[in-house]
PDB file of C-alpha atoms in Angstrom:
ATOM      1  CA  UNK A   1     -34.350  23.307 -24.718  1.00 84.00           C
ATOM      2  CA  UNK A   2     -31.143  23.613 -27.166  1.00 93.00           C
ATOM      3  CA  UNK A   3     -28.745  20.518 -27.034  1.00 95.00           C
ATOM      4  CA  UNK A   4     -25.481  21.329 -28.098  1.00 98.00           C
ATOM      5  CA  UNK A   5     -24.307  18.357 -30.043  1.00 98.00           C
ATOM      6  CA  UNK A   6     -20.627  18.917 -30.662  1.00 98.00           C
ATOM      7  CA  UNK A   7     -18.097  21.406 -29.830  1.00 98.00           C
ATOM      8  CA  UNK A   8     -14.250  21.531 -30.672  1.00 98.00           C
ATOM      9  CA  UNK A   9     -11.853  24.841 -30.765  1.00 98.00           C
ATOM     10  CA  UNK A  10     -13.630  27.606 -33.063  1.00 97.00           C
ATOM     11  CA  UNK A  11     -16.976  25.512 -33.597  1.00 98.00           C
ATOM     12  CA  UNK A  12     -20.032  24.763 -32.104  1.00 98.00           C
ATOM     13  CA  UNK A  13     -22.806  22.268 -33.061  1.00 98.00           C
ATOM     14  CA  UNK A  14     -26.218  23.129 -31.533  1.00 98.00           C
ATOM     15  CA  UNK A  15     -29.522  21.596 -32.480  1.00 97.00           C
ATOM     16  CA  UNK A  16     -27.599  20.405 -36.122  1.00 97.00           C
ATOM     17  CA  UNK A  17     -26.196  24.147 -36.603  1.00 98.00           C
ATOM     18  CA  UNK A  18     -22.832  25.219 -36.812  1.00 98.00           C
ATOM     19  CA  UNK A  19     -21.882  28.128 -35.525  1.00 98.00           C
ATOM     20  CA  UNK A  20     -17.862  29.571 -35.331  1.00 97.00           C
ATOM     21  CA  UNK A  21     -18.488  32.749 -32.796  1.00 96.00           C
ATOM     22  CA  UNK A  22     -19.069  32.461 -29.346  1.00 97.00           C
ATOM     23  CA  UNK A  23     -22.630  32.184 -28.472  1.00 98.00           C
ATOM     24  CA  UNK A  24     -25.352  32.428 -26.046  1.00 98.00           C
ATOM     25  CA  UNK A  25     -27.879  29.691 -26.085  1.00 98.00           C
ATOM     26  CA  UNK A  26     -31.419  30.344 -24.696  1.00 96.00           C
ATOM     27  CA  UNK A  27     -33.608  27.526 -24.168  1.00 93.00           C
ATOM     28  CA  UNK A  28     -35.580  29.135 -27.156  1.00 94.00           C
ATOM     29  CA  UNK A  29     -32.651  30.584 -29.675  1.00 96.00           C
ATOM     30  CA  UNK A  30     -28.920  30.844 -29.705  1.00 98.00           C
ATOM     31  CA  UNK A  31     -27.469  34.055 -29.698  1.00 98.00           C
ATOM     32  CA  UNK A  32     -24.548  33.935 -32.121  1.00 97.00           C
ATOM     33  CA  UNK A  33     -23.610  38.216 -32.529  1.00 94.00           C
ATOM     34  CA  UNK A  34     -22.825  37.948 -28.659  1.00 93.00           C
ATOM     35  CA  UNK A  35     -19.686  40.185 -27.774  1.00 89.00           C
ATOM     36  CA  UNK A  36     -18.242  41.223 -24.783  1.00 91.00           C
ATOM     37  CA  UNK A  37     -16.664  44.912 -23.852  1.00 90.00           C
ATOM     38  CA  UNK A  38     -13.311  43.055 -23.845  1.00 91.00           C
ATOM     39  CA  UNK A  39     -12.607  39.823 -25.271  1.00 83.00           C
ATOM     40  CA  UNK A  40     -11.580  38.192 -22.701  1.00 93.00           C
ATOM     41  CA  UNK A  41     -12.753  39.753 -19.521  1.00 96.00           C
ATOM     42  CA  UNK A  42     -16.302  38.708 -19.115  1.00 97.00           C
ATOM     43  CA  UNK A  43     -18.288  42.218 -17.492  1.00 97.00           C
ATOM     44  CA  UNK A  44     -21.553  42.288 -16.240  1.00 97.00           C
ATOM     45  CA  UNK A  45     -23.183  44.213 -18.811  1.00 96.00           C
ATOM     46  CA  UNK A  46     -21.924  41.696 -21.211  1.00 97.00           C
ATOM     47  CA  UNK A  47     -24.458  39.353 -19.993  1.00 97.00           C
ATOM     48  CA  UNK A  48     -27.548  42.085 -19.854  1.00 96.00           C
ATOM     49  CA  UNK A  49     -29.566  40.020 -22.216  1.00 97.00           C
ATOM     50  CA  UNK A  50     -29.291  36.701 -19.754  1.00 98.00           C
ATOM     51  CA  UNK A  51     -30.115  38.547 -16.868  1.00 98.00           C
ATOM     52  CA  UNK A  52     -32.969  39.870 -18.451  1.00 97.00           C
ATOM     53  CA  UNK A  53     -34.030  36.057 -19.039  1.00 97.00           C
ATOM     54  CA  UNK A  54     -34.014  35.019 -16.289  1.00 97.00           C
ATOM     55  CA  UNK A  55     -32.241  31.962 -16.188  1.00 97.00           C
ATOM     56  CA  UNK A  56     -32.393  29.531 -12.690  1.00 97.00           C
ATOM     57  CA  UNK A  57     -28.617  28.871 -13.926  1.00 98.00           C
ATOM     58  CA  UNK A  58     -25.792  30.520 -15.925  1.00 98.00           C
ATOM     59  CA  UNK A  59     -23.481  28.289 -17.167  1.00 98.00           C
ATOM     60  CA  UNK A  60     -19.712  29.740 -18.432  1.00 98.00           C
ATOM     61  CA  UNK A  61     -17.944  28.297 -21.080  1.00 98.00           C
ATOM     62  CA  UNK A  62     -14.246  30.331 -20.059  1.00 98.00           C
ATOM     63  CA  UNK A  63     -12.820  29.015 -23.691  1.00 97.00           C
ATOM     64  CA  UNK A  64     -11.517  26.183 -25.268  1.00 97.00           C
ATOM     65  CA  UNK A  65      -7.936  27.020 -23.148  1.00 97.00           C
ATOM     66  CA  UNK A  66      -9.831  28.732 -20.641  1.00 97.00           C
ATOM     67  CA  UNK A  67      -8.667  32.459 -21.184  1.00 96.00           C
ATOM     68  CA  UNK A  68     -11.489  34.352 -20.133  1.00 97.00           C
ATOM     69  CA  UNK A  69     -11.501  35.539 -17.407  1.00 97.00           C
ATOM     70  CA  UNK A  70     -15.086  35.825 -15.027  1.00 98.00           C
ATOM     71  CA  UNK A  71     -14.163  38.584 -12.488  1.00 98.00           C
ATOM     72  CA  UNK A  72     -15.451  38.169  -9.113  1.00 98.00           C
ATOM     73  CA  UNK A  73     -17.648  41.696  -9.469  1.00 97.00           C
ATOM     74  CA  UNK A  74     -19.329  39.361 -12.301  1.00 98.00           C
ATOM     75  CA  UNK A  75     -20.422  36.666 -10.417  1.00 98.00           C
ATOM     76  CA  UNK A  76     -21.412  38.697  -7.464  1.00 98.00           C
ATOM     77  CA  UNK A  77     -23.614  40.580 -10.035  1.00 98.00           C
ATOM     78  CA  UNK A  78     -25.293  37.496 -11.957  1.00 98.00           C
ATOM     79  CA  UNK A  79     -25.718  36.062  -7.957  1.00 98.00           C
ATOM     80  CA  UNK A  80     -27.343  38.977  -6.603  1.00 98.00           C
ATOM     81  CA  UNK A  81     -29.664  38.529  -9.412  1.00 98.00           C
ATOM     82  CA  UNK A  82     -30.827  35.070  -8.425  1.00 98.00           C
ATOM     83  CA  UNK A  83     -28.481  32.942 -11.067  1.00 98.00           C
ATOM     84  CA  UNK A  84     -26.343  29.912 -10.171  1.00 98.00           C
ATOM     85  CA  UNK A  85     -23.258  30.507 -12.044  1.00 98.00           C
ATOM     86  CA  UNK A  86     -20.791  27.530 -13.183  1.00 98.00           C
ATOM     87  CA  UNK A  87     -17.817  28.576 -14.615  1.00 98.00           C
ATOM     88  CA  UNK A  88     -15.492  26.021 -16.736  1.00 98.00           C
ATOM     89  CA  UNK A  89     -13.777  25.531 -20.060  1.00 98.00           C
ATOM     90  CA  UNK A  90     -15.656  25.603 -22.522  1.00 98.00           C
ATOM     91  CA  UNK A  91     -15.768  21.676 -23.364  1.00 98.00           C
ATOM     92  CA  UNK A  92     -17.040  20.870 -19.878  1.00 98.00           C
ATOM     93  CA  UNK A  93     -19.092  23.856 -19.483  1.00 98.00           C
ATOM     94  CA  UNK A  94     -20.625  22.138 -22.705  1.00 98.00           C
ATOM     95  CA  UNK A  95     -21.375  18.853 -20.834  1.00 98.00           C
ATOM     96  CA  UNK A  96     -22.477  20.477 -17.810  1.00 98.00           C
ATOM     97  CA  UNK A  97     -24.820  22.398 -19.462  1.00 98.00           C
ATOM     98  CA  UNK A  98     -26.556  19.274 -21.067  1.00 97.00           C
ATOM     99  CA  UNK A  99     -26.739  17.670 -18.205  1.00 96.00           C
ATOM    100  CA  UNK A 100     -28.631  20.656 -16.748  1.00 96.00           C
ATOM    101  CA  UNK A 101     -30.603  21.940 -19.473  1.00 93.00           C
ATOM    102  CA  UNK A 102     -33.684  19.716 -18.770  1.00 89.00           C
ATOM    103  CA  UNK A 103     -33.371  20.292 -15.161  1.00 88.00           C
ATOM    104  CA  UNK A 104     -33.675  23.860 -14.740  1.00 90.00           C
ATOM    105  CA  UNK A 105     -33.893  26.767 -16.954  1.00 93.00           C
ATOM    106  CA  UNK A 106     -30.160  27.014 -17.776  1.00 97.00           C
ATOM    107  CA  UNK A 107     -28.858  29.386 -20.812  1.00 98.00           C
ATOM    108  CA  UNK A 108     -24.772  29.063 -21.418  1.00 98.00           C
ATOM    109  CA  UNK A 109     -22.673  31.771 -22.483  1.00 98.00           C
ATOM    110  CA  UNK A 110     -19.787  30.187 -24.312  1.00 98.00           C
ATOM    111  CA  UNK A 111     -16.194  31.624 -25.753  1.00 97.00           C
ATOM    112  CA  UNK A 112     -15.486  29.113 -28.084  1.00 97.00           C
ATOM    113  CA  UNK A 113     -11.760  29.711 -28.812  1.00 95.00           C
ATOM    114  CA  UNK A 114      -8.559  30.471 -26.833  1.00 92.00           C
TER     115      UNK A 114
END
């Protein structure tokens, strides 16, 4: 499983990489080209690729500000599909998502900025 090791506004450490665009980590790769219909409304067919992983958990990393938005057809979507969704800030939607990574098969989707 991926342990994200440091994150601040624009940046994320994970597994001693850097990355500065949002990201999607797997618990077997990190999806760094990860972009959403619109920035900052997060849409269910922005998160095909998780679905299709089938993650126990989805955890939501709304920004470092918190300015995307999760619409309510999203989560109904990502529940219907059998995925606990946590949505946060992106800083403690960075903790939670260590804390849960060894627990269950958790991926995080994560807007690093704004």
């Amino acid at each position: 499983m991926k342990k994200i090791e440091n994150y601040a506004f624009g940046t994320i450490t994970i597994d001693g990489k850097t990355y500065t665009s949002d990201v999607i980590i797997y618990p077997d790769r990190v999806d760094s080209s990860w972009w959403r219909k619109e920035g900052h409304r997060l849409q269910p067919v922005d998160l095909k690729n998780v679905v299709n992983a089938k993650p126990e958990v989805l955890v939501i990393g709304t920004g470092y500000s918190g300015v995307m938005t999760v619409p309510e057809e999203t989560i109904s979507y990502l529940e219907s599909k059998g995925i606990e969704v946590h949505i946060e800030r992106s800083a403690k939607a960075v903790d939670l998502y260590n804390k849960l990574r060894n627990e269950k098969r958790a991926v995080a989707a994560l807007h690093l900025t704004c």
